[in-house]
Coordinates of C-alpha atoms (C1' of nucleotides) and ligand atoms in Angstrom, one line a residue:
Chain A
X61 CA 0.0 0.0 0.0
X62 CA 1.7 3.2 -1.1
X63 CA 0.0 6.3 0.3
X64 CA 0.6 10.0 -0.2
X65 CA 2.2 12.0 2.5
X66 CA -1.1 13.7 3.2
X67 CA -3.0 10.3 3.6
X68 CA -0.3 9.1 6.0
X69 CA -0.5 12.2 8.1
X70 CA -4.3 11.9 8.3
X71 CA -4.0 8.3 9.5
X72 CA -1.3 9.2 12.0
X73 CA -3.4 12.1 13.3
X74 CA -6.5 10.0 13.7
X75 CA -4.5 7.5 15.7
X76 CA -3.0 10.2 17.9
X77 CA -6.3 11.8 18.6
X78 CA -7.6 8.5 19.8
X79 CA -4.6 7.5 21.8
X80 CA -4.6 8.1 25.6
X81 CA -2.2 10.7 26.8
X82 CA -0.9 11.8 23.4
X83 CA -4.0 13.7 22.8
X84 CA -3.4 15.6 26.0
X85 CA 0.3 15.8 25.3
X86 CA -0.5 17.7 22.2
X87 CA -2.8 20.2 24.0
X88 CA -0.4 22.9 24.8
X89 CA 0.3 23.3 21.1
X90 CA -3.3 23.7 20.1
X91 CA -4.9 27.1 20.0
X92 CA -7.9 28.1 22.0
X93 CA -10.2 27.4 19.1
X94 CA -9.3 23.7 19.4
X95 CA -10.1 23.4 23.0
X96 CA -13.3 21.6 23.7
X97 CA -12.9 19.4 20.7
X98 CA -11.2 16.8 22.9
X99 CA -13.4 13.8 22.4
X100 CA -13.6 11.1 25.0
X101 CA -10.8 8.5 24.7
X102 CA -11.9 5.8 22.4
X103 CA -14.7 7.7 20.8
X104 CA -14.6 8.3 17.0
X105 CA -12.4 11.3 15.9
X106 CA -14.5 14.3 14.8
X107 CA -13.9 16.0 11.5
X108 CA -13.2 19.2 13.4
X109 CA -10.5 17.7 15.6
X110 CA -8.9 16.1 12.6
X111 CA -9.0 19.4 10.6
X112 CA -7.5 21.3 13.6
X113 CA -4.8 18.7 14.1
X114 CA -3.7 18.9 10.5
X115 CA -4.2 22.6 10.1
X116 CA -6.7 22.2 7.2
X117 CA -10.3 23.3 6.7
X118 CA -13.0 20.9 7.7
X119 CA -14.1 20.1 4.1
X120 CA -10.6 19.0 3.4
X121 CA -10.8 16.6 6.2
X122 CA -14.1 15.3 5.1
X123 CA -12.8 14.7 1.6
X124 CA -9.7 12.8 2.7
X125 CA -11.8 10.8 5.2
X126 CA -14.0 9.6 2.4
X127 CA -10.9 8.7 0.3
X128 CA -9.5 6.7 3.2
X129 CA -12.8 5.1 3.8
X130 CA -13.0 3.9 0.2
X131 CA -9.5 2.3 0.8
X132 CA -10.9 0.6 3.9
X133 CA -8.3 2.3 6.1
X134 CA -10.9 4.1 8.2
X135 CA -14.6 3.6 9.1
X136 CA -16.6 6.8 8.6
X137 CA -20.0 7.3 10.0
X138 CA -21.3 10.6 8.4
X139 CA -21.8 13.3 11.0
X140 CA -20.5 11.0 13.7
X141 CA -16.8 10.6 13.2
X142 CA -14.0 8.4 12.0
X143 CA -12.1 5.4 13.4
X144 CA -9.1 3.5 12.0
X145 CA -9.6 0.0 10.7
X146 CA -6.9 -2.5 11.6
X147 CA -5.2 -1.8 8.2
X148 CA -5.3 1.9 8.8
X149 CA -4.0 1.5 12.3
X150 CA -1.1 -0.6 11.0
X151 CA -0.1 2.2 8.7
X152 CA -0.5 4.8 11.4
X153 CA 1.8 2.9 13.6
X154 CA 4.3 2.4 10.8
X155 CA 4.5 6.1 10.3
X156 CA 4.8 6.8 14.0
X157 CA 7.6 4.2 14.2
X158 CA 9.4 6.0 11.4
X159 CA 8.9 9.3 13.1
X160 CA 10.2 8.3 16.4
X161 CA 13.1 6.3 15.1
X162 CA 14.2 9.2 13.0
X163 CA 13.9 11.6 15.9
X164 CA 16.1 9.3 18.0
X165 CA 18.6 8.9 15.1
X166 CA 18.9 12.6 14.5
X167 CA 19.4 13.2 18.2
X168 CA 21.8 10.3 19.0
X169 CA 23.8 9.9 15.8
X170 CA 23.8 13.4 14.3
X171 CA 23.6 15.3 17.6
X172 CA 20.7 17.5 16.8
X173 CA 18.9 19.4 19.5
X174 CA 15.8 17.7 20.8
X175 CA 13.7 20.7 19.9
X176 CA 14.6 20.4 16.2
X177 CA 14.2 16.7 15.6
X178 CA 10.4 16.7 15.5
X179 CA 10.0 18.9 12.4
X180 CA 12.7 17.0 10.6
X181 CA 11.0 13.7 11.4
X182 CA 7.7 15.0 10.1
X183 CA 9.3 15.0 6.7
X184 CA 11.5 11.9 6.9
X185 CA 8.7 9.6 8.2
X186 CA 7.1 9.5 4.8
X187 CA 10.2 8.6 2.7
X188 CA 11.9 6.1 4.9
X189 CA 12.4 2.8 3.1
X190 CA 12.2 -0.4 5.0
X191 CA 15.9 -0.9 4.4
X192 CA 16.9 2.5 5.9
X193 CA 14.5 1.9 8.8
X194 CA 16.2 -1.4 9.6
X195 CA 19.6 0.2 9.4
X196 CA 18.6 3.0 11.7
X197 CA 17.0 0.6 14.1
X198 CA 20.1 -1.5 14.2
X199 CA 22.5 1.4 14.6
X200 CA 20.5 2.5 17.6
X201 CA 20.2 -1.0 19.0
X202 CA 16.4 -1.1 18.7
X203 CA 15.5 1.8 20.9
X204 CA 12.2 1.6 22.8
X205 CA 11.6 5.3 23.3
X206 CA 12.3 8.5 21.4
X207 CA 14.2 11.5 22.9
X208 CA 11.0 12.9 24.3
X209 CA 10.0 9.7 26.0
X210 CA 7.4 8.5 23.5
X211 CA 7.3 4.8 22.9
X212 CA 8.5 3.5 19.5
X213 CA 6.2 1.0 17.9
X214 CA 7.8 -2.3 17.0
X215 CA 8.2 -3.5 13.5
X216 CA 5.1 -5.7 13.8
X217 CA 3.0 -2.8 15.0
X218 CA 2.9 -3.1 18.8
X219 CA 3.4 -0.2 21.1
X220 CA 3.9 0.2 24.8
X221 CA 1.0 1.9 26.6
X222 CA 2.7 4.2 29.0
X223 CA -0.1 5.6 31.1
X224 CA 1.9 8.4 32.7
X225 CA 0.2 11.2 34.6
X226 CA 0.1 14.9 33.6
X227 CA 2.5 16.8 35.8
X228 CA -0.2 19.4 36.2
X229 CA -2.3 16.8 38.1
X230 CA 0.4 16.2 40.7
X231 CA -0.1 17.8 44.1
X232 CA 2.2 19.5 46.6
X233 CA 4.6 17.0 48.2
X234 CA 4.4 14.5 45.3
X235 CA 7.7 13.0 44.2
X236 CA 7.7 12.1 40.5
X237 CA 9.9 11.2 37.6
X238 CA 9.6 12.9 34.2
X239 CA 8.6 10.2 31.7
X240 CA 7.6 12.0 28.6
X241 CA 7.3 15.5 27.1
X242 CA 5.4 16.8 24.1
X243 CA 7.7 17.2 21.1
X244 CA 5.5 19.7 19.3
X245 CA 6.8 23.0 20.4
X246 CA 10.5 23.7 20.0
X247 CA 10.4 26.8 22.3
X248 CA 8.7 24.8 25.1
X249 CA 11.2 22.0 24.6
X250 CA 14.1 24.4 25.0
X251 CA 12.6 25.8 28.1
X252 CA 11.9 22.4 29.6
X253 CA 15.5 21.3 29.1
X254 CA 16.7 24.6 30.7
X255 CA 14.7 23.8 33.8
X256 CA 15.7 20.2 33.8
X257 CA 12.4 18.7 32.9
X258 CA 13.6 15.9 30.7
X259 CA 12.7 12.2 30.7
X260 CA 14.3 10.6 33.7
X261 CA 14.5 13.7 35.8
X262 CA 13.3 13.3 39.4
X263 CA 11.5 16.1 41.1
X264 CA 9.3 17.1 44.0
X265 CA 6.3 19.3 43.7
X266 CA 6.7 22.0 46.3
X267 CA 3.5 24.0 45.6
X268 CA 0.7 23.4 43.1
X269 CA -1.7 26.3 43.0
X270 CA -3.6 26.1 39.7
X271 CA -5.0 29.5 40.1
X272 CA -1.5 31.0 40.4
X273 CA -0.7 29.7 36.9
X274 CA 2.7 28.3 38.2
X275 CA 4.1 25.2 39.7
X276 CA 6.9 25.3 42.2
X277 CA 9.2 22.4 41.8
X278 CA 12.4 21.0 43.3
X279 CA 14.1 19.5 40.2
X280 CA 17.1 17.5 41.2
X281 CA 19.1 20.0 43.3
X282 CA 17.3 23.2 41.9
X283 CA 14.2 25.0 43.0
X284 CA 12.2 25.9 39.8
X285 CA 9.1 27.8 39.1
X286 CA 7.3 26.6 35.9
X287 CA 4.2 28.0 34.2
X288 CA 1.3 25.8 33.5
X289 CA 1.8 26.1 29.8
X290 CA 5.1 24.3 29.7
X291 CA 4.0 22.1 32.6
X292 CA 1.1 20.9 30.4
X293 CA 3.7 19.3 28.1
X294 CA 5.2 17.1 30.8
X295 CA 4.1 13.6 31.8
X296 CA 5.4 11.9 35.0
X297 CA 5.2 8.7 37.0
X298 CA 4.7 8.9 40.7
X299 CA 7.7 7.4 42.5
X300 CA 6.9 4.1 44.0
X301 CA 4.4 3.2 41.3
X302 CA 5.3 0.3 39.2
X303 CA 5.8 1.5 35.6
X304 CA 3.3 0.0 33.2
X305 CA 5.5 -1.3 30.5
X306 CA 3.3 -3.9 28.9
X307 CA 3.2 -4.0 25.1
X308 CA -0.2 -3.5 23.6
X309 CA -0.7 -5.6 20.6
X310 CA -3.0 -3.1 19.1
X311 CA -2.6 -3.9 15.5
X312 CA -2.3 -7.6 15.9
X313 CA -5.3 -8.1 18.1
X314 CA -7.5 -6.3 15.6
X315 CA -6.0 -7.7 12.5
X316 CA -8.5 -9.5 10.4
Chain B
X242 CA 13.2 30.1 -2.5
X243 CA 11.2 27.0 -1.7
X244 CA 10.6 24.8 -4.7
X245 CA 8.6 21.6 -5.2
X246 CA 10.4 18.3 -5.6
X247 CA 9.4 18.3 -9.2
X248 CA 10.9 21.8 -9.9
X249 CA 14.2 20.8 -8.1
X250 CA 14.4 17.6 -10.2
X251 CA 14.0 19.6 -13.4
X252 CA 16.8 22.0 -12.4
X253 CA 19.0 19.2 -11.4
X254 CA 18.4 17.4 -14.7
X255 CA 19.0 20.4 -16.8
X256 CA 22.3 20.9 -15.0
X257 CA 23.3 17.3 -15.5
X258 CA 22.3 17.2 -19.2
X259 CA 24.5 20.2 -19.8
X260 CA 27.3 18.7 -17.8
X261 CA 27.3 15.4 -19.6
X262 CA 26.9 17.1 -23.0
X263 CA 23.6 15.5 -23.9
X264 CA 22.0 18.2 -25.9
X265 CA 20.5 18.5 -29.4
X266 CA 19.5 21.7 -31.1
X267 CA 22.6 23.3 -32.4
X268 CA 23.0 26.9 -31.3
X269 CA 24.3 28.7 -34.3
X270 CA 25.0 32.2 -33.3
X271 CA 21.6 33.9 -32.6
X272 CA 22.4 37.5 -32.3
X273 CA 19.3 38.4 -30.4
X274 CA 18.1 39.3 -26.9
X275 CA 19.5 36.2 -25.2
X276 CA 23.0 37.2 -25.8
X277 CA 24.7 39.1 -23.0
X278 CA 22.5 38.2 -20.0
X279 CA 22.6 35.4 -17.6
X280 CA 22.3 32.8 -20.4
X281 CA 25.5 30.8 -20.3
X282 CA 27.7 29.7 -23.1
X283 CA 27.1 26.2 -24.5
X284 CA 24.2 24.3 -26.1
X285 CA 20.8 24.6 -24.4
X286 CA 19.1 21.5 -23.2
X287 CA 16.3 20.4 -25.4
X288 CA 12.7 19.7 -24.2
X289 CA 13.0 16.2 -25.4
X290 CA 16.2 15.4 -23.5
X291 CA 14.7 16.9 -20.4
X292 CA 11.5 14.9 -20.8
X293 CA 13.5 11.7 -21.4
X294 CA 15.7 12.4 -18.4
X295 CA 12.8 12.9 -16.1
X296 CA 10.6 10.2 -17.6
X297 CA 7.8 12.6 -18.4
X298 CA 6.0 13.6 -21.6
X299 CA 7.4 16.5 -23.6
X300 CA 4.5 18.8 -22.9
X301 CA 5.1 18.3 -19.2
X302 CA 8.6 19.5 -19.6
X303 CA 7.5 22.5 -21.6
X304 CA 5.0 23.4 -18.9
X305 CA 7.6 23.2 -16.1
X306 CA 10.2 25.1 -18.2
X307 CA 7.8 27.9 -18.6
X308 CA 7.2 28.0 -14.9
X309 CA 10.9 27.9 -14.1
X310 CA 11.5 30.7 -16.6
X311 CA 8.9 32.9 -15.0
X312 CA 10.8 32.4 -11.7
X313 CA 14.0 33.4 -13.5
X314 CA 15.6 30.1 -12.8
X315 CA 16.0 29.1 -16.4
X316 CA 16.2 31.0 -19.7
X317 CA 13.9 29.5 -22.3
X318 CA 14.1 30.2 -26.0
X319 CA 11.0 28.6 -27.5
X320 CA 11.8 25.8 -29.9
X321 CA 15.5 26.2 -29.1
X322 CA 16.0 24.9 -25.6
X323 CA 16.6 25.9 -22.0
X324 CA 19.6 26.9 -19.9
X325 CA 20.0 27.5 -16.2
X326 CA 20.4 31.1 -14.9
X327 CA 22.9 31.6 -12.1
X328 CA 20.1 31.4 -9.6
X329 CA 18.8 28.1 -11.2
X330 CA 22.3 26.6 -11.3
X331 CA 22.8 27.5 -7.6
X332 CA 19.7 25.5 -6.7
X333 CA 20.7 22.6 -9.0
X334 CA 24.1 22.4 -7.2
X335 CA 22.4 22.5 -3.8
X336 CA 20.2 19.6 -4.8
X337 CA 23.2 17.7 -6.2
X338 CA 25.1 18.4 -3.0
X339 CA 22.3 17.0 -0.9
X340 CA 22.1 13.9 -3.1
X341 CA 25.8 13.1 -2.9
X342 CA 26.2 13.9 0.7
X343 CA 23.2 11.6 1.5
X344 CA 24.6 8.8 -0.7
X345 CA 27.9 9.1 1.2
X346 CA 26.2 9.2 4.5
X347 CA 24.0 6.2 3.8
X348 CA 27.0 4.2 2.6
X349 CA 29.5 5.2 5.2
X350 CA 27.4 5.6 8.4
X351 CA 24.5 3.3 7.8
X352 CA 26.4 0.8 5.8
X353 CA 24.1 0.6 2.8
X354 CA 25.2 -1.0 -0.4
X355 CA 26.3 1.4 -3.0
X356 CA 23.7 0.2 -5.5
X357 CA 20.9 1.2 -3.1
X358 CA 22.0 4.6 -2.0
X359 CA 21.1 6.4 -5.2
X360 CA 17.4 5.7 -5.1
X361 CA 17.2 6.7 -1.4
X362 CA 19.1 9.9 -2.0
X363 CA 16.7 10.8 -4.8
X364 CA 14.1 11.2 -2.1
X365 CA 16.2 12.7 0.7
X366 CA 17.8 15.4 -1.5
X367 CA 14.5 17.3 -1.4
X368 CA 13.8 17.3 2.3
X369 CA 17.3 17.8 3.7
X370 CA 17.3 20.9 5.9
X371 CA 20.4 23.1 6.1
X372 CA 20.9 21.9 9.7
X373 CA 20.9 18.2 8.8
X374 CA 23.0 18.9 5.8
X375 CA 25.6 20.5 8.0
X376 CA 25.5 17.7 10.6
X377 CA 26.0 15.1 7.9
X378 CA 28.8 17.0 6.3
X379 CA 30.5 17.3 9.7
X380 CA 29.9 13.7 10.5
X381 CA 31.6 12.7 7.3
X382 CA 34.4 15.3 7.6
X383 CA 33.3 17.3 4.6
X384 CA 33.7 14.6 1.9
X385 CA 34.7 15.7 -1.6
X386 CA 33.3 12.7 -3.5
X387 CA 30.4 10.4 -3.2
X388 CA 30.7 6.6 -3.2
X389 CA 30.6 6.5 -6.9
X390 CA 33.4 9.0 -7.4
X391 CA 31.1 12.0 -8.2
X392 CA 32.3 15.3 -6.8
X393 CA 30.2 16.9 -4.1
X394 CA 29.5 20.6 -4.6
X395 CA 30.6 22.8 -1.8
X396 CA 28.2 24.7 0.4
X397 CA 28.8 27.9 -1.7
X398 CA 28.1 26.1 -4.9
X399 CA 31.4 25.2 -6.4
X400 CA 32.2 21.8 -7.9
X401 CA 35.3 20.1 -9.0
X402 CA 35.5 19.5 -12.7
X403 CA 36.8 16.0 -13.0
X404 CA 37.4 15.4 -16.7
X405 CA 37.9 11.7 -16.5
X406 CA 37.9 9.6 -19.6
X407 CA 35.3 6.9 -20.5
X408 CA 36.9 3.5 -19.9
X409 CA 35.5 2.5 -23.3
X410 CA 37.8 5.0 -25.0
X411 CA 40.9 3.4 -23.5
X412 CA 43.1 1.2 -25.7
X413 CA 45.0 -2.0 -25.2
X414 CA 48.0 -1.6 -23.0
X415 CA 46.6 1.4 -21.2
X416 CA 47.0 1.5 -17.4
X417 CA 44.2 3.4 -15.8
X418 CA 42.6 4.1 -12.5
X419 CA 38.9 4.0 -12.0
X420 CA 37.7 7.4 -10.9
X421 CA 34.0 7.4 -11.2
X422 CA 31.0 5.1 -12.1
X423 CA 27.4 5.9 -13.0
X424 CA 25.1 5.4 -10.0
X425 CA 21.9 5.1 -12.0
X426 CA 21.7 1.3 -12.4
X427 CA 21.8 -0.9 -9.3
X428 CA 22.4 -4.1 -11.3
X429 CA 25.3 -2.5 -13.1
X430 CA 26.7 -1.3 -9.9
X431 CA 26.6 -4.7 -8.3
X432 CA 28.3 -6.1 -11.3
X433 CA 31.0 -3.5 -11.3
X434 CA 31.8 -4.1 -7.6
X435 CA 31.9 -7.8 -8.4
X436 CA 34.6 -7.4 -11.0
X437 CA 36.4 -4.8 -8.9
X438 CA 35.7 -1.7 -11.0
X439 CA 35.3 0.7 -8.1
X440 CA 36.8 4.2 -7.7
X441 CA 40.4 3.8 -6.9
X442 CA 40.9 0.5 -8.6
X443 CA 43.9 0.3 -10.9
X444 CA 43.8 -1.8 -14.0
X445 CA 45.3 -2.5 -17.4
X446 CA 43.4 -2.8 -20.6
X447 CA 44.5 -6.1 -22.1
X448 CA 42.4 -6.1 -25.2
X449 CA 39.9 -3.5 -26.5
X450 CA 38.0 -4.7 -29.5
X451 CA 34.9 -2.6 -29.8
X452 CA 33.3 -5.0 -32.3
X453 CA 33.6 -7.9 -29.9
X454 CA 31.4 -6.1 -27.4
X455 CA 33.8 -6.9 -24.5
X456 CA 36.8 -5.5 -22.9
X457 CA 39.6 -7.7 -21.5
X458 CA 41.0 -6.2 -18.3
X459 CA 43.6 -6.9 -15.7
X460 CA 41.9 -5.5 -12.5
X461 CA 44.4 -5.6 -9.7
X462 CA 45.4 -9.2 -9.7
X463 CA 42.5 -10.6 -11.6
X464 CA 41.9 -11.0 -15.4
X465 CA 38.3 -9.8 -16.2
X466 CA 36.1 -9.7 -19.2
X467 CA 33.6 -6.9 -19.1
X468 CA 30.8 -6.1 -21.6
X469 CA 30.6 -2.7 -23.1
X470 CA 27.3 -2.0 -21.3
X471 CA 28.8 -2.0 -17.8
X472 CA 32.0 -0.5 -19.1
X473 CA 30.1 2.5 -20.4
X474 CA 29.4 3.3 -16.8
X475 CA 33.0 3.7 -15.8
X476 CA 35.3 6.7 -16.1
X477 CA 39.0 6.5 -15.6
X478 CA 42.2 8.5 -15.4
X479 CA 45.3 7.4 -17.3
X480 CA 48.1 6.7 -15.0
X481 CA 50.8 9.3 -15.1
X482 CA 48.3 12.1 -16.1
X483 CA 48.0 14.8 -13.5
X484 CA 44.5 14.7 -12.1
X485 CA 42.6 17.9 -12.8
X486 CA 41.3 18.8 -9.4
X487 CA 40.6 22.5 -9.7
X488 CA 37.3 23.8 -8.3
X489 CA 35.1 25.5 -10.8
X490 CA 33.4 28.5 -9.3
X491 CA 30.4 28.0 -11.6
X492 CA 27.7 29.6 -9.5
X493 CA 29.8 32.4 -8.0
X494 CA 31.4 33.6 -11.1
X495 CA 28.1 34.1 -12.8
X496 CA 26.2 35.5 -9.8
X497 CA 24.7 38.9 -10.5
Chain C
dT294 C1' -41.5 20.3 20.9
dT295 C1' -39.8 23.9 18.4
dT296 C1' -36.1 26.9 17.5
dT297 C1' -31.4 28.0 17.3
dA298 C1' -26.5 27.1 17.3
dT299 C1' -22.9 24.1 15.9
dT300 C1' -20.9 20.8 13.2
dT301 C1' -20.5 18.3 9.0
dT302 C1' -21.0 17.7 4.3
dT303 C1' -21.8 19.2 -0.5
dA304 C1' -20.9 22.3 -4.3
dG305 C1' -17.8 24.6 -6.8
dA306 C1' -13.3 26.4 -7.6
dC307 C1' -8.2 26.6 -7.7
dT308 C1' -3.2 25.0 -8.1
dG309 C1' 0.5 21.8 -9.3
dG310 C1' 1.9 18.3 -12.0
dC311 C1' 1.0 15.1 -15.2
dC312 C1' -1.3 13.2 -19.6
dT313 C1' -2.9 12.8 -25.0
dA314 C1' -4.0 14.9 -29.3
dA315 C1' -3.5 18.5 -32.4
dA316 C1' -1.2 22.5 -34.1
dC317 C1' 2.9 24.8 -34.9
dT318 C1' 8.0 25.6 -35.8
dT319 C1' 12.2 24.3 -37.4
dA320 C1' 15.4 21.4 -39.9
dA321 C1' 16.3 18.4 -43.6
dG322 C1' 15.5 16.3 -48.0
dA323 C1' 13.8 16.2 -52.8
Chain D
dT260 C1' 12.1 26.0 -53.4
dC261 C1' 8.8 22.9 -51.8
dT262 C1' 7.7 19.1 -48.9
dT263 C1' 8.2 16.2 -45.2
dA264 C1' 10.0 14.6 -40.8
dA265 C1' 11.1 15.7 -36.2
dG266 C1' 10.7 18.3 -32.3
dT267 C1' 8.0 21.7 -29.5
dT268 C1' 4.2 24.1 -27.9
dT269 C1' -0.8 24.7 -27.2
dA270 C1' -5.3 22.9 -26.1
dG271 C1' -7.9 20.5 -23.2
dG272 C1' -8.4 17.1 -19.6
dC273 C1' -7.4 14.3 -15.1
dC274 C1' -6.1 13.7 -10.3
dA275 C1' -4.7 15.0 -5.6
dG276 C1' -5.3 18.1 -2.2
dT277 C1' -6.6 22.3 -0.7
dC278 C1' -10.0 26.3 -0.2
dT279 C1' -14.7 29.2 0.6
dA280 C1' -19.6 29.5 0.6
dA281 C1' -23.8 27.2 1.1
dA282 C1' -26.8 23.4 2.4
dA283 C1' -27.8 19.7 5.5
dA284 C1' -27.7 17.2 9.8
dT285 C1' -27.2 17.0 14.7
dA286 C1' -27.1 18.9 19.3
dA287 C1' -28.6 22.3 22.5
dA288 C1' -31.7 25.7 24.2
dA289 C1' -36.0 27.6 24.8
Ligands
LIG778 MN1 4.2 14.1 8.4
LIG779 MN1 9.2 12.7 19.8
LIG780 MN1 14.8 13.8 -6.9
LIG781 MN1 26.4 8.9 -6.7

DNA sequence: TTTTATTTTTAGACTGGCCTAAACTTAAGA
DNA sequence: TCTTAAGTTTAGGCCAGTCTAAAAATAAAA
């Protein structure tokens, strides 16, 4: 199945809008107009959410959805929303695997900054051949997560469900470990690295007053004050919790 | 200047067709408006050659040529042919630099076979950012030639003129060094490597009988018989000749 | 239950890049 | 010089992907 860049991006975006956590991870990058389009997890993706996510007009999304439906890559209920078929999800996971492998490669092998790799990967993900994918995977020793902590789907389309908590939901006194950050906004990423909020960092929440718009943190040895906007891009695990590292066989269990 | 993949491929192909001398319509001195401007000396590239090189129909080439002419990237004399302007040549050399850097990177860093890298680079050349280009260049220590012996244009658009001789033009008794091979045909490349005809290889022509369709060679320690088809993809220098390694400042000397 | 607001789809148009068929220009041959 | 062959451009169309404006469907409010 050889799809256009646009079609692949639609499939990927549908997948991400349905995925737990990632939808929320992407929130800080979305404008106000997109708020409120956050469908319940597992519900079909609305045309509007898809259009917002891809920065296109709603009729463009409708048109592509109909095209993908005719290819049996999505199921479309008019006026209700769209869901991936197993075949569509398989392709979405392939594109996401490409994206995250490329990000990791650019960061680890070429030494690019972690705020730059996302935009590059957005282009590379569509032209990566299976051969190059395999070479990159081997060169990196089959990494499981990209530089932002996002799990990399396996070659056969399985992906770890992380289930981390939003940092914003943590309360005063909580000791947490940063697990994942949104890779969408380079400026936010640069700021997060500056204050030490990178995957693996351990920190304590000193004060969490939502109405103040800031979070007071003890990151490693430093006291930090972080606004809610960057904090919204951070996912954590609560120290002591067992990390949920089970592989979901999403594609396989739905494959016909 | 942000151009489509198609436009970049047209510019690159025009450059290569001029470089390799494949052109048709003779340019008997036309003393008109195209004389003293950015139009360069030499025969223009014909619509047909361009269409053949890009595997498109002639009217498609005409259409794109008109578009590029309106962007001042080529000079088009209807029914006569097309030549690059300095601005067009600069872009062509950028694309070629991307292509050859990527080929080198894929071969040296990822360990891909030299018969695979060309097709990959054909895609990558259009999406390489300046940042990634710089990182690749640095990782390879600013290579001057790609795995097939083709010179890599510099960042500022200069390229070494190699001036190697076709192996087919060598005569019996000639001792030569392989300098460059065509990277177009993977099967030919695999064959060339098998018989040792790779850049740097030294060999002696034992018998060159054009009518026989084969060349008898002594490649390093091995006696080899090579057909004219693969031999056509090989360029050599004659041992003892001084290699012409001067950098042509093509783009710079014509820049307005 | 009826009206209104919101979301989605349809209609129609545009651009880029490609195509075939036909007309045109140039070069070559008689 | 006239005719023909070859090469190039124009004419007209198709497809992918996008857009805006208008119509239709659904959800919310009255
Ligand atoms: Mn993309
Ligand atoms: Mn990432
Ligand atoms: Mn190309
Ligand atoms: Mn090459």
